[in-house]
Structures are given as structure tokens and as C-alpha cells.
Coordinates of C-alpha atoms and ligand atoms in Angstrom, one line a residue:
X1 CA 126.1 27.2 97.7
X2 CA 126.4 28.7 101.2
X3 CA 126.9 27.0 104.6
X4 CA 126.2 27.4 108.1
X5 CA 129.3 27.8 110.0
X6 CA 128.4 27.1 114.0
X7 CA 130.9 26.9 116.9
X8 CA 129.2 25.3 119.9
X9 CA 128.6 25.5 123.6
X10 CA 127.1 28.8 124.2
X11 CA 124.5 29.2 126.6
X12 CA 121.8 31.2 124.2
X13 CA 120.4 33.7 126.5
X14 CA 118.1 37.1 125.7
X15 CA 114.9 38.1 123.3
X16 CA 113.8 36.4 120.4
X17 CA 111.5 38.1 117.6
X18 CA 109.3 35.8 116.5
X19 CA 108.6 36.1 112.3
X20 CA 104.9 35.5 110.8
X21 CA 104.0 31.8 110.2
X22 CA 105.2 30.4 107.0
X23 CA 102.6 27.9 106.4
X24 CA 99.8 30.4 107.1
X25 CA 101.0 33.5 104.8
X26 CA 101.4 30.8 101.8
X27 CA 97.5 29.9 102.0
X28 CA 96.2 33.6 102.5
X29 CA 98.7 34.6 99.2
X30 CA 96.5 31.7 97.2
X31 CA 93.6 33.1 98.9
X32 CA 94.0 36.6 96.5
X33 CA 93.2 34.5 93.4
X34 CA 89.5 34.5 95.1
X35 CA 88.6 37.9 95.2
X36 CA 90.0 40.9 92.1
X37 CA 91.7 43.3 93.4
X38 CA 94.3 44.9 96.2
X39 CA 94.7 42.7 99.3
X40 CA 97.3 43.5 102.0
X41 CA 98.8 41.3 104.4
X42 CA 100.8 42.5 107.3
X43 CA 103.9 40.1 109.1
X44 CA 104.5 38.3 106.1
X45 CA 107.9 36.6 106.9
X46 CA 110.8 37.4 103.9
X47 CA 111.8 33.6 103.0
X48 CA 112.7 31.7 100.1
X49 CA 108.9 29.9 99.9
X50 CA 107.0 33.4 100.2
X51 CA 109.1 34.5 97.3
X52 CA 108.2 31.8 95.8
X53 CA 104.7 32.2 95.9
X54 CA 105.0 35.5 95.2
X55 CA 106.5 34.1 92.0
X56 CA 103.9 32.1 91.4
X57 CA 100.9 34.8 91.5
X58 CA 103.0 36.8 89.4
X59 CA 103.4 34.4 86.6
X60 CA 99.6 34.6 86.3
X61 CA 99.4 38.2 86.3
X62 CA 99.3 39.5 90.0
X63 CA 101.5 42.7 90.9
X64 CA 102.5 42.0 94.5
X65 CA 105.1 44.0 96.4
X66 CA 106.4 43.2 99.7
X67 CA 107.7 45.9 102.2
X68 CA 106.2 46.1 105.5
X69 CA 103.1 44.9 104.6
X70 CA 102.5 42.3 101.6
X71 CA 100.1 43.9 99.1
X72 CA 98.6 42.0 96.2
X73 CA 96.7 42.7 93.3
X74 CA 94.8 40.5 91.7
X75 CA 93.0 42.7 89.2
X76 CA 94.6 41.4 85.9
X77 CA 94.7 37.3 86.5
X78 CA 95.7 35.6 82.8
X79 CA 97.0 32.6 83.5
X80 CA 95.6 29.7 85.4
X81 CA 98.8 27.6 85.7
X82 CA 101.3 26.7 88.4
X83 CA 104.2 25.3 86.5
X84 CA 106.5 22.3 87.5
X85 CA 109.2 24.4 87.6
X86 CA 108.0 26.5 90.9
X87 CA 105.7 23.3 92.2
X88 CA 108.8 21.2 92.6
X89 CA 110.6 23.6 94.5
X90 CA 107.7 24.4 97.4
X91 CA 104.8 21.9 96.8
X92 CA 102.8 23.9 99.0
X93 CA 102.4 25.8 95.2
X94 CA 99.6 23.6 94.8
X95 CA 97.1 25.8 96.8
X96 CA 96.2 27.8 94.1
X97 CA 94.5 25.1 92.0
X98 CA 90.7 25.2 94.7
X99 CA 90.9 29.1 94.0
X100 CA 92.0 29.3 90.3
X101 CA 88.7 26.4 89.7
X102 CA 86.7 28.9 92.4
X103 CA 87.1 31.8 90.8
X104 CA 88.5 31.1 86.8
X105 CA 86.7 27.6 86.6
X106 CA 90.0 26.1 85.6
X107 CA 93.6 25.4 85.8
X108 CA 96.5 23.4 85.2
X109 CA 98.6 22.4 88.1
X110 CA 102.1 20.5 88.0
X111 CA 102.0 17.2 89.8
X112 CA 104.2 17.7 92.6
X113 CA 107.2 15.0 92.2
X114 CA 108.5 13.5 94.7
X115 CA 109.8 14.9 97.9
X116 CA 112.7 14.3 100.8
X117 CA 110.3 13.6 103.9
X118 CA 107.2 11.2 101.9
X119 CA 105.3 10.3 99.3
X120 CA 103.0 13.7 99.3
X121 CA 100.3 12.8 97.0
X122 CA 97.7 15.4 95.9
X123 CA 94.6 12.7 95.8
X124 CA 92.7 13.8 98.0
X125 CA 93.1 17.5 97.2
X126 CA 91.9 16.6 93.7
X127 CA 88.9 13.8 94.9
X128 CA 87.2 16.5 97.3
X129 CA 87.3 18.6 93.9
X130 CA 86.1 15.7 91.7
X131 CA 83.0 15.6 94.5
X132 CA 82.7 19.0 93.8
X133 CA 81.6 18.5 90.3
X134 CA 85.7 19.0 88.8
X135 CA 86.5 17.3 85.7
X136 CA 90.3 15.8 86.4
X137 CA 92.9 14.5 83.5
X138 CA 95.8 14.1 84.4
X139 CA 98.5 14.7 81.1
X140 CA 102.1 15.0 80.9
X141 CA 102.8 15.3 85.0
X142 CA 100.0 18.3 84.8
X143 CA 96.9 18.2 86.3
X144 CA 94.0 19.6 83.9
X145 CA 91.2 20.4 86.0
X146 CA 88.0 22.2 84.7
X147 CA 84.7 23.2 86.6
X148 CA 82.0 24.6 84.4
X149 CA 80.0 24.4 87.5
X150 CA 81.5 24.2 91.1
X151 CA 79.1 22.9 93.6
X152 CA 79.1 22.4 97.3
X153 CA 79.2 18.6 98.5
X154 CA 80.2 16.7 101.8
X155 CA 83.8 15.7 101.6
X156 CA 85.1 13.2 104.1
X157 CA 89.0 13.2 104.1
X158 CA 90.4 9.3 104.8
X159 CA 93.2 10.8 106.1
X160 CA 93.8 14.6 107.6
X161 CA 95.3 17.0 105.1
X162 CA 96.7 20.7 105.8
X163 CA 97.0 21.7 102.2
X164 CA 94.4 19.3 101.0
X165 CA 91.5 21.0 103.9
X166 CA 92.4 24.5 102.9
X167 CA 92.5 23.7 99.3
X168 CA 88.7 22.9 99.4
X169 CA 87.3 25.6 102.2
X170 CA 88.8 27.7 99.2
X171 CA 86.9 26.2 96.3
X172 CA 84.3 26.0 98.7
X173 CA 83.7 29.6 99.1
X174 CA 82.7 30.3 96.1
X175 CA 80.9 27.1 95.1
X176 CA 77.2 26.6 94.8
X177 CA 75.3 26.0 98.1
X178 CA 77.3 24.2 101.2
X179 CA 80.1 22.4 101.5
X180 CA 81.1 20.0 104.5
X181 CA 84.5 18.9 105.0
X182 CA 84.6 16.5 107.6
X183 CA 87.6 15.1 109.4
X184 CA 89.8 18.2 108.5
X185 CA 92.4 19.5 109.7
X186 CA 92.1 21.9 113.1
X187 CA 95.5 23.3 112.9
X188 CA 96.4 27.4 113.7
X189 CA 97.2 28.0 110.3
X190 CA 93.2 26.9 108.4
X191 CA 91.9 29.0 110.8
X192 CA 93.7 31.5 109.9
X193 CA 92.8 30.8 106.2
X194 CA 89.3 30.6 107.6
X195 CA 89.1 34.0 109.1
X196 CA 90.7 36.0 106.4
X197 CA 88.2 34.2 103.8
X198 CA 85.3 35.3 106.4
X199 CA 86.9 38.6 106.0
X200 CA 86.6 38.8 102.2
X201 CA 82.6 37.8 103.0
X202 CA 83.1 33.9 102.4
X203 CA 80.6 32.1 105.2
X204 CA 82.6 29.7 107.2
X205 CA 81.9 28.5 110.0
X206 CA 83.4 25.4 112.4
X207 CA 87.1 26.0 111.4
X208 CA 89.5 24.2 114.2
X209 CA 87.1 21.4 114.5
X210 CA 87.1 18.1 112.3
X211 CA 83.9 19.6 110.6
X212 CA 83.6 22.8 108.7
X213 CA 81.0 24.0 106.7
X214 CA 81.3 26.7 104.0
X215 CA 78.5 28.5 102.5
X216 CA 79.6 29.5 99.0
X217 CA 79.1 32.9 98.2
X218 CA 78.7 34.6 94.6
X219 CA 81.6 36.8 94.8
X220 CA 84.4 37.9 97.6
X221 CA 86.1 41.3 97.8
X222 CA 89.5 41.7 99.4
X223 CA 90.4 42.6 102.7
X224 CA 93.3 43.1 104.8
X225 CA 94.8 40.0 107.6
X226 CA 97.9 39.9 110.1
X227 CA 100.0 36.9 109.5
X228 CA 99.9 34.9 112.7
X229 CA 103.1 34.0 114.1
X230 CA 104.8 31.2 113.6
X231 CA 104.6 28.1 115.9
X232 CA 107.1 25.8 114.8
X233 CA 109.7 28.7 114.9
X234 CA 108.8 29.5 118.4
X235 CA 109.0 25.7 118.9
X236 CA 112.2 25.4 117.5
X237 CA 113.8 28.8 119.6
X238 CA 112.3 26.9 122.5
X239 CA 114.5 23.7 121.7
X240 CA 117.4 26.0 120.9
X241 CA 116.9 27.1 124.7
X242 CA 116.9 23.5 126.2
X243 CA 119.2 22.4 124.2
X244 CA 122.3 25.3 125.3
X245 CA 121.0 25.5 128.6
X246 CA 119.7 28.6 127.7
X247 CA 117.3 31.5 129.0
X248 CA 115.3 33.4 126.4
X249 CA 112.3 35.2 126.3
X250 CA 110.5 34.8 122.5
X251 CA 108.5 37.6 121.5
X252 CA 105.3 37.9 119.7
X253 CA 104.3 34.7 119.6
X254 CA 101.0 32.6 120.3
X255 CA 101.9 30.3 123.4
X256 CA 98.3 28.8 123.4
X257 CA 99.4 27.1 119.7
X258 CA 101.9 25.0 121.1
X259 CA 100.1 23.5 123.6
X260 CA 101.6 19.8 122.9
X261 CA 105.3 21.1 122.2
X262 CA 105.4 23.2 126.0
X263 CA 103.5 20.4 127.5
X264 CA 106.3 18.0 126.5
X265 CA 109.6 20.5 126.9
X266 CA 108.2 20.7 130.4
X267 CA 108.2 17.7 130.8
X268 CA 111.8 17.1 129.4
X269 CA 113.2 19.5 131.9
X270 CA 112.2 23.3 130.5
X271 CA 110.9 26.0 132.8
X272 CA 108.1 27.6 130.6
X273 CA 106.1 30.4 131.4
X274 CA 103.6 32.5 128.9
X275 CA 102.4 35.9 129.4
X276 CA 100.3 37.5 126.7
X277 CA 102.3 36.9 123.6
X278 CA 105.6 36.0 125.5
X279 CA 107.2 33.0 126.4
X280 CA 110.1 32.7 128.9
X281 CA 111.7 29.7 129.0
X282 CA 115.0 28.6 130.8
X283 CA 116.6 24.8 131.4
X284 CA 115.8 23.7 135.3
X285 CA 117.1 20.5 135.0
X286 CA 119.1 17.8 132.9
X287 CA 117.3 16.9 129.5
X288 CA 114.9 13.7 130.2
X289 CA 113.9 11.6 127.5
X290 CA 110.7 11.0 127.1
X291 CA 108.9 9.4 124.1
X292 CA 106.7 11.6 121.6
X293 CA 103.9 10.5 118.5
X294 CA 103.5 12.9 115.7
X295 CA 99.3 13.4 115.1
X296 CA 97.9 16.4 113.2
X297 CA 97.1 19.5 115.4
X298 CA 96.5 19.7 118.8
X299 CA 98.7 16.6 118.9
X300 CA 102.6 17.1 118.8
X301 CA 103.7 18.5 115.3
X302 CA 105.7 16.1 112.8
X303 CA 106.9 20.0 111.7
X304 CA 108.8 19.6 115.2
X305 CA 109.9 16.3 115.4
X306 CA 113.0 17.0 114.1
X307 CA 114.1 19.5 116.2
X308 CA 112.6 17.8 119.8
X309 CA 114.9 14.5 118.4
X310 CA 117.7 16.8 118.4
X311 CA 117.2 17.4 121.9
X312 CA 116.8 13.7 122.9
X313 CA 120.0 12.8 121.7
X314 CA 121.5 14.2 124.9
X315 CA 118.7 13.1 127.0
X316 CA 119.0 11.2 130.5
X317 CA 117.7 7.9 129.2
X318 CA 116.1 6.2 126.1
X319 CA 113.5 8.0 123.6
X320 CA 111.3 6.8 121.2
X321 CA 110.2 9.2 118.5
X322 CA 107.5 8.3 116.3
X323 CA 106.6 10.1 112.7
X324 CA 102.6 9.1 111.8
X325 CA 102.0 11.3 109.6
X326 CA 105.5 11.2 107.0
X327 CA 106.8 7.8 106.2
X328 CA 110.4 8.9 105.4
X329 CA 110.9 12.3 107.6
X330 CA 114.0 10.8 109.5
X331 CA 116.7 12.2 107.2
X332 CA 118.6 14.3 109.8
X333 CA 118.7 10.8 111.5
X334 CA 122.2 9.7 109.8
X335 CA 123.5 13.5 109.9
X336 CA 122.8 13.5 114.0
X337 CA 124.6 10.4 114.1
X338 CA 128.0 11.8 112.4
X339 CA 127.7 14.1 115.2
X340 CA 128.1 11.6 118.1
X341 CA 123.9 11.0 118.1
X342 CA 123.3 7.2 119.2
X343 CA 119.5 6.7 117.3
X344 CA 118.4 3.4 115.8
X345 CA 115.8 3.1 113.3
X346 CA 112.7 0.9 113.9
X347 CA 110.0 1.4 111.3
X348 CA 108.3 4.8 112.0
X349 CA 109.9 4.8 115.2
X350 CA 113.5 6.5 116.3
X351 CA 115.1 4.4 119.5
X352 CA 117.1 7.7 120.3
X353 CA 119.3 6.9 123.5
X354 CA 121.0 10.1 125.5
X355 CA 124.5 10.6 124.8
X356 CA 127.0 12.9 127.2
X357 CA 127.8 15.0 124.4
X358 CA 127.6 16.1 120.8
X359 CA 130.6 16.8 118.4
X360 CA 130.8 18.6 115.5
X361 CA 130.5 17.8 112.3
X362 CA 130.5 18.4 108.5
X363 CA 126.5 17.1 108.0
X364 CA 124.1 17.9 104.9
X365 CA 120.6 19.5 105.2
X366 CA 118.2 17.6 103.6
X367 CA 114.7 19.7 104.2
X368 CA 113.7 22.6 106.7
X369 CA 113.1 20.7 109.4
X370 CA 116.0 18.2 109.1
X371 CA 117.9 21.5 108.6
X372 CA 117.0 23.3 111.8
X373 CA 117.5 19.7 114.0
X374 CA 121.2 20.3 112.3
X375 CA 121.3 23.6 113.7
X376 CA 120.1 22.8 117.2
X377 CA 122.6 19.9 117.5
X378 CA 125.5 22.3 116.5
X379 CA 125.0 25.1 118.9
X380 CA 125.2 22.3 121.7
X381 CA 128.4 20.4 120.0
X382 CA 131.9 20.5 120.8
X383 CA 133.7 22.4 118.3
X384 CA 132.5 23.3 115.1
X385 CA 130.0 22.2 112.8
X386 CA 129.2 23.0 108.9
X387 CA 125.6 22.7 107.9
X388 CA 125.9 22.3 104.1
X389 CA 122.6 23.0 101.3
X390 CA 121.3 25.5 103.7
X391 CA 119.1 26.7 101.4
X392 CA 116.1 24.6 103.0
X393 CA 116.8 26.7 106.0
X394 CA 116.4 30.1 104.1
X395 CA 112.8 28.4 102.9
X396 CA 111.3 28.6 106.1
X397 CA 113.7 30.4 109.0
X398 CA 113.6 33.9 108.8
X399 CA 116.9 35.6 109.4
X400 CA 117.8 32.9 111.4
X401 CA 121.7 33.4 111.8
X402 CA 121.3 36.8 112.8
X403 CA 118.4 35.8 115.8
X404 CA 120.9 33.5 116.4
X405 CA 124.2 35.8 117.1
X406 CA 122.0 38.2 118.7
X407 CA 121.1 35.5 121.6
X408 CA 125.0 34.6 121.8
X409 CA 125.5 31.9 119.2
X410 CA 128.5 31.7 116.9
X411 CA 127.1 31.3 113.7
X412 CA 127.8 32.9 110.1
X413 CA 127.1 31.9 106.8
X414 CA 129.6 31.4 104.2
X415 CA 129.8 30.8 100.7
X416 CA 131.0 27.4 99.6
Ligands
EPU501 N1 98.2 12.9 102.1 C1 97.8 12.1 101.1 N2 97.0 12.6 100.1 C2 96.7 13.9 99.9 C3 97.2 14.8 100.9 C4 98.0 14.3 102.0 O1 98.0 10.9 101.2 O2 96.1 14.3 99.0 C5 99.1 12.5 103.2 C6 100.5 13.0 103.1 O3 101.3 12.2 102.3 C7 100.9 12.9 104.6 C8 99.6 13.2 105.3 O4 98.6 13.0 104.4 O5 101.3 11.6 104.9 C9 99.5 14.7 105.8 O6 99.9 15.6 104.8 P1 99.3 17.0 104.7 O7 98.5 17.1 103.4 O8 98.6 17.5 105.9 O9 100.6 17.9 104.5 P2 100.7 19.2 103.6 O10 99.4 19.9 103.6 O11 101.3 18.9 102.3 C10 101.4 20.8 105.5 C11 102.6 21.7 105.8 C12 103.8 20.9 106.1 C13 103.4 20.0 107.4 C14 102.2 19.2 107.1 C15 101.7 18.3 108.2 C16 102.1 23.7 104.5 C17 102.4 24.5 103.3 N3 102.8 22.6 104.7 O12 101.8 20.0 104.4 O13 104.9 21.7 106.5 O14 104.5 19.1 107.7 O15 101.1 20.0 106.7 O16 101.5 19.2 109.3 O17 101.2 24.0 105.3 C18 107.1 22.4 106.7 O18 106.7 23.6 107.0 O19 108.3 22.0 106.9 C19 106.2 21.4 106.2 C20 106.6 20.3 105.5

């Protein structure tokens, strides 16, 4: 299993690249199971998870290749399953089920297990659908689900859902008459999801509000969409910044996604400025702690509060971070403590008071997020640290030692 080997204390200084978004190229590759045929995506990133996917859609019968576009096609579909074999590995498999029911009027989905930052249930995924007119059994950890007719309905979500909204603007689109999903989720990535299915001739309207209504179309065709770039890289590149005292200028990105994350790395002592699809950001002052609360989009990201506690740990005064959305995402909280990291647990909330330095460490990955916090508290540590099971890193951070080097870090990979 390979490591991450990082020397600390470089200042990280120079251009960043940032990759496509993760979270919004694994929805659009579900998307293909709505419309037969060729679609092509361009600035898909190359990670573990799109592979994954890729795998996925295969299994069923789509021939996908991925050079420097993505292209998919969806022609010869014979198989309506997502196995528990690929869904444990990247739950985020469990898209496919609204178009498989859309478009083949069934499938069988693994149950996703459980998982190292919450519970993750799929209820509300699959109660949207039973509105919808979806029968539901659930049988040896699979769920059956069968539609002989799909039809539009007003679906309230109890609680805001990523997967769970684009699962059902999916089904949605090619159900009879309208759907309403109200109270879902606003973030970059469903609109995204949203425009391409627009694209294909879905009729969608209201995506990135709490209400969006889909018109459900007798057929899609496939179309062509530009990944958008990923936010909680750029937010993490940003902490990388802060954290080394650092000067960088990310490229590519969309500044006006991370509205919450700038508004509070300003605040914490980061000189930010966007133009166009740049940001350049430089450390003005020391870190200051200040408290953050996870919320679904526009609020600040739980996908970043990993990474923004890895900051506060050498922060001017006390922090409180609080997770609402996960009940259990604080398992970098024991690693950043081998590293010299004073953070008490309270509940949902992390008491994280600033320390004058880091040290590093032998600590364990335990999911992406978790991972990249590792990552950020190394490059600002004294001596060297070894990020072990960095395969959750390779899930979701393109390249990421090599972006790295090229900005100054020490970092290499090595096979343990
Ligand atoms: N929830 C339920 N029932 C459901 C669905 C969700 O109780 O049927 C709960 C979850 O347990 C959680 C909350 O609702 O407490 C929100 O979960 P959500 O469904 O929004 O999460 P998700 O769709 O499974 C996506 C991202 C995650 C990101 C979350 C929150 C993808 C592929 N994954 O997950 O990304 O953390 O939204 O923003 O889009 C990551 O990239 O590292 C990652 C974990």
C-alpha cells in the first residue's frame, strides 16, 4: 500500500491547475444511463472514484474511454445493477438507481454499508422514488426497485441530500408529468447536473434554489458538458497557502463557488483576490481562529471542514468547529493530535486551540477529506511526516503530489 512521504516547512509559492470537480463528473457519468447513445464530457478529472464509475457503467454494458475528453456510450445497456462490490467502495455508486428506473424501469442497487464519516442512509433517495410510484424490497443488502410506471410527484426532502436531490431530478426527467423537489440541495455541483440534463432536452427549471421543478420528457438524446472545476480542491490549495505561509495563484477555477470558504480564510488572515477564473491568495497575517458550522451549500462545506481544522490547529486563539451535516466526520481529529494538534471533542463540536507548531508524524488516512487535513498539517510540521492508506487521497485529489512539488513541497509517494 503506498504512502505520502512529506518533509515540512516550505513556503508553497507559484500556479496551481485546478482539476474538474469530482462530485459533479460522477452525477453527469449516471446521467448517460438516461439518454442511448455517445455522450462526451470534457475535464473529467483521472481519480480512483471516476474509474470507478466508469467501472460501474461498464459492468452494465457502456463502452466509455477516457483521454482528453470522457466519451460514453450507452447504446447497448444489459444490466440494471450496481453491485456491492463497487457500491461499497464509492457510495456515490448509488446514482445510477433514479436513471436505471427512468430509463429501464428497474434495477437492483447494493445497500451502501457503512461508512468512515456517518451513517449515510439511502432513505430518502428511495422514499422520493416510492412517491414516484417505485415499488421497493429490500433483499439480501440489495435494493430491488421496479417502476412499471414512473410518475412525477412533490417530494419534500426532511433533511437536504446531494446524492439523494440529484438522484430524483434524474428519475424525474423522464417521469410522467412534473415533479417538485422541495428543500433540495443548491450546491454547484446539481446545477451542473441540471444543466447538462437541460442539454439532453430534460425541462428543469429552479436548480440552485430549495425548489426545483422537472418536467418529464418522453425521451433525452445526449449531448456534450465541461466538468466544472472543483471547489473543495481549490479550497483545499487555498488552505495549503495559509497554512505554509504561502503565495499561489490557482488556475481555472470558479471563485464565486466558494463564497463561504474565502469569506472565512479572509477572515482568518488570507489575502484573497479573484479575477475571472483565478484566485491569488497570499498569508497577510498570523492564522486567527475563528469558529466555523458546516450547512449545505452556500453555507461552509462539511467537504472542507477538515482541511480549515487543520489550519486552526496553529491558530492565534481558540476554535470551535462544528460538523451538522456528518455525525462522525472528525477522524483526522486523533491523527492531528499525534502531530502536536491540541483539539478536544465536544459532541458535534471540535474545541481546536492554536498551537506554535506542528510536528511530524506517522498518522493514518481514514477518508479524502481526513486525508487531505493530514496533508495540509504535514507541509506545515517540523520534520517529516508519513500519511499512510493514501489511497482515499487518490479517490478524490488529482495528481496531488505532483501539484504539490511543483509549488515547492517535499512530497513523494512510496510503496509500503
Ligand atoms: N441523509 C439521510 N438519508 C438520505 C440521504 C442523506 O439521512 O437518504 C443524510 C446523510 O446521512 C447526511 C446528510 O443527509 O447526514 C447529507 O448527506 P448527503 O446525502 O447530502 O450526502 P451525499 O449526497 O451522500 C455528497 C457528496 C459528499 C459530501 C456530501 C455533503 C457526492 C458524490 N458526495 O454526499 O462528498 O460530503 O454530499 O455535501 O456528491 C467527498 O467528496 O469527500 C464527499 C463525502
Amino acid at each position: 500500500m503506498d504512502k505520502l512521504v512529506i518533509e515540512g516547512g516550505n513556503s508553497l509559492k507559484g500556479q496551481v491547475s485546478i482539476s474538474g470537480a469530482k462530485n459533479a463528473a460522477l452525477p453527469l457519468m449516471a446521467s448517460s444511463l438516461l439518454a442511448s447513445g455517445r455522450h462526451t464530457f470534457t475535464n473529467v478529472p483521472r481519480l480512483r472514484d471516476i474509474r470507478t464509475m466508469q467501472i460501474l457503467l461498464s459492468n452494465m454494458g457502456a463502452i466509455s474511454e477516457h483521454g482528453d475528453r470522457f466519451e460514453i456510450d450507452t447504446t447497448d445497456i444489459h444490466t440494471y445493477e450496481a453491485p456491492y462490490e463497487l457500491v461499497k467502495t464509492m457510495r456515490a455508486s448509488v446514482l445510477v438507481l433514479g436513471p436505471l428506473l427512468a430509463r429501464y424501469r428497474r434495477a437492483r442497487v447494493s445497500l451502501p454499508g457503512g461508512c468512515a464519516i456517518g451513517a449515510r442512509p439511502i432513505n430518502l433517495h428511495l422514499r422520493g422514488l416510492q412517491q414516484m410510484g417505485v415499488d421497493i424490497e429490500l433483499d439480501h443488502g440489495y435494493v430491488i426497485a421496479k417502476a412499471p410506471r414512473l410518475r412525477g410527484a412533490t417530494i419534500s426532502f426532511e433533511q437536504v441530500t446531494v446524492t439523494g436531490t440529484e438522484n430524483l431530478m434524474m428519475a424525474a426527467s423522464l417521469a410522467e408529468g412534473l415533479t417538485i423537489l422541495q428543500n433540495a440541495a443548491q450546491e454547484p455541483e446539481v446545477v451542473a447536473l441540471a444543466e447538462y440534463l437541460n442539454r439532453m432536452g430534460a425541462q428543469i427549471e429552479g436548480a440552485g434554489t430549495a425548489e426545483i421543478r422537472i418536467q418529464g420528457r418522453k425521451e433525452l438524446i445526449p449531448a456534450t458538458f465541461t466538468v466544472i472545476p472543483d471547489r473543495i480542491e481549490t479550497g483545499t490549495y487555498l488552505v495549503a497557502a495559509a497554512i505554509t505561509k504561502g503565495d499561489l495563484e490557482l488556475k481555472g477555477c470558479r471563485p464565486d463557488h466558494l463564497n463561504a470558504v474565502i469569506q472565512n480564510l479572509a477572515l482568518a488572515g488570507l489575502s484573497i483576490e479573484g479575477e475571472g477564473d483565478s484566485l491569488r491568495v497570499k498569508r497577510v497575517s498570523e492564522i486567527k481562529s475563528l469558529n466555523v458550522m458546516t450547512r449545505p451549500y452556500p453555507a461552509f462545506p462539511t467537504d472542507m471542514q477538515a482541511q480549515f481544522m487543520a489550519l486552526m490547529t496553529l491558530g492565534s486563539g481558540v476554535s470551535l468547529i462544528t460538523e451538522q451535516i456528518f455525525e462522525n466526520r472528525f477522524m483526522h481529529v486523533l491523527e492531528l493530535k499525534r502531530m502536536g494538534a491540541d483539539i478536544q471533542l465536544e459532541g458535534r463540536t471540535a474545541v481546536v486551540r492554536g498551537v506554535k507548531r506542528l510536528s511530524g508524524a506517522p498518522v493514518m488516512a481514514t477518508d479524502l477529506r481526513a486525508s487531505a487535513s493530514l496533508v495540509l498539517a504535514a507541509l506545515a510540521a517540523e520534520g517529516v511526516t508519513e500519511i499512510h492508506r493514501i489511497y482515499h487521497l487518490d479517490r478524490g485529489y488529482e495528481t496531488i503530489e505532483q501539484k504539490l512539488a511543483a509549488i515547492g513541497a517535499r512530497v513523494w509517494r512510496e510503496s509500503s
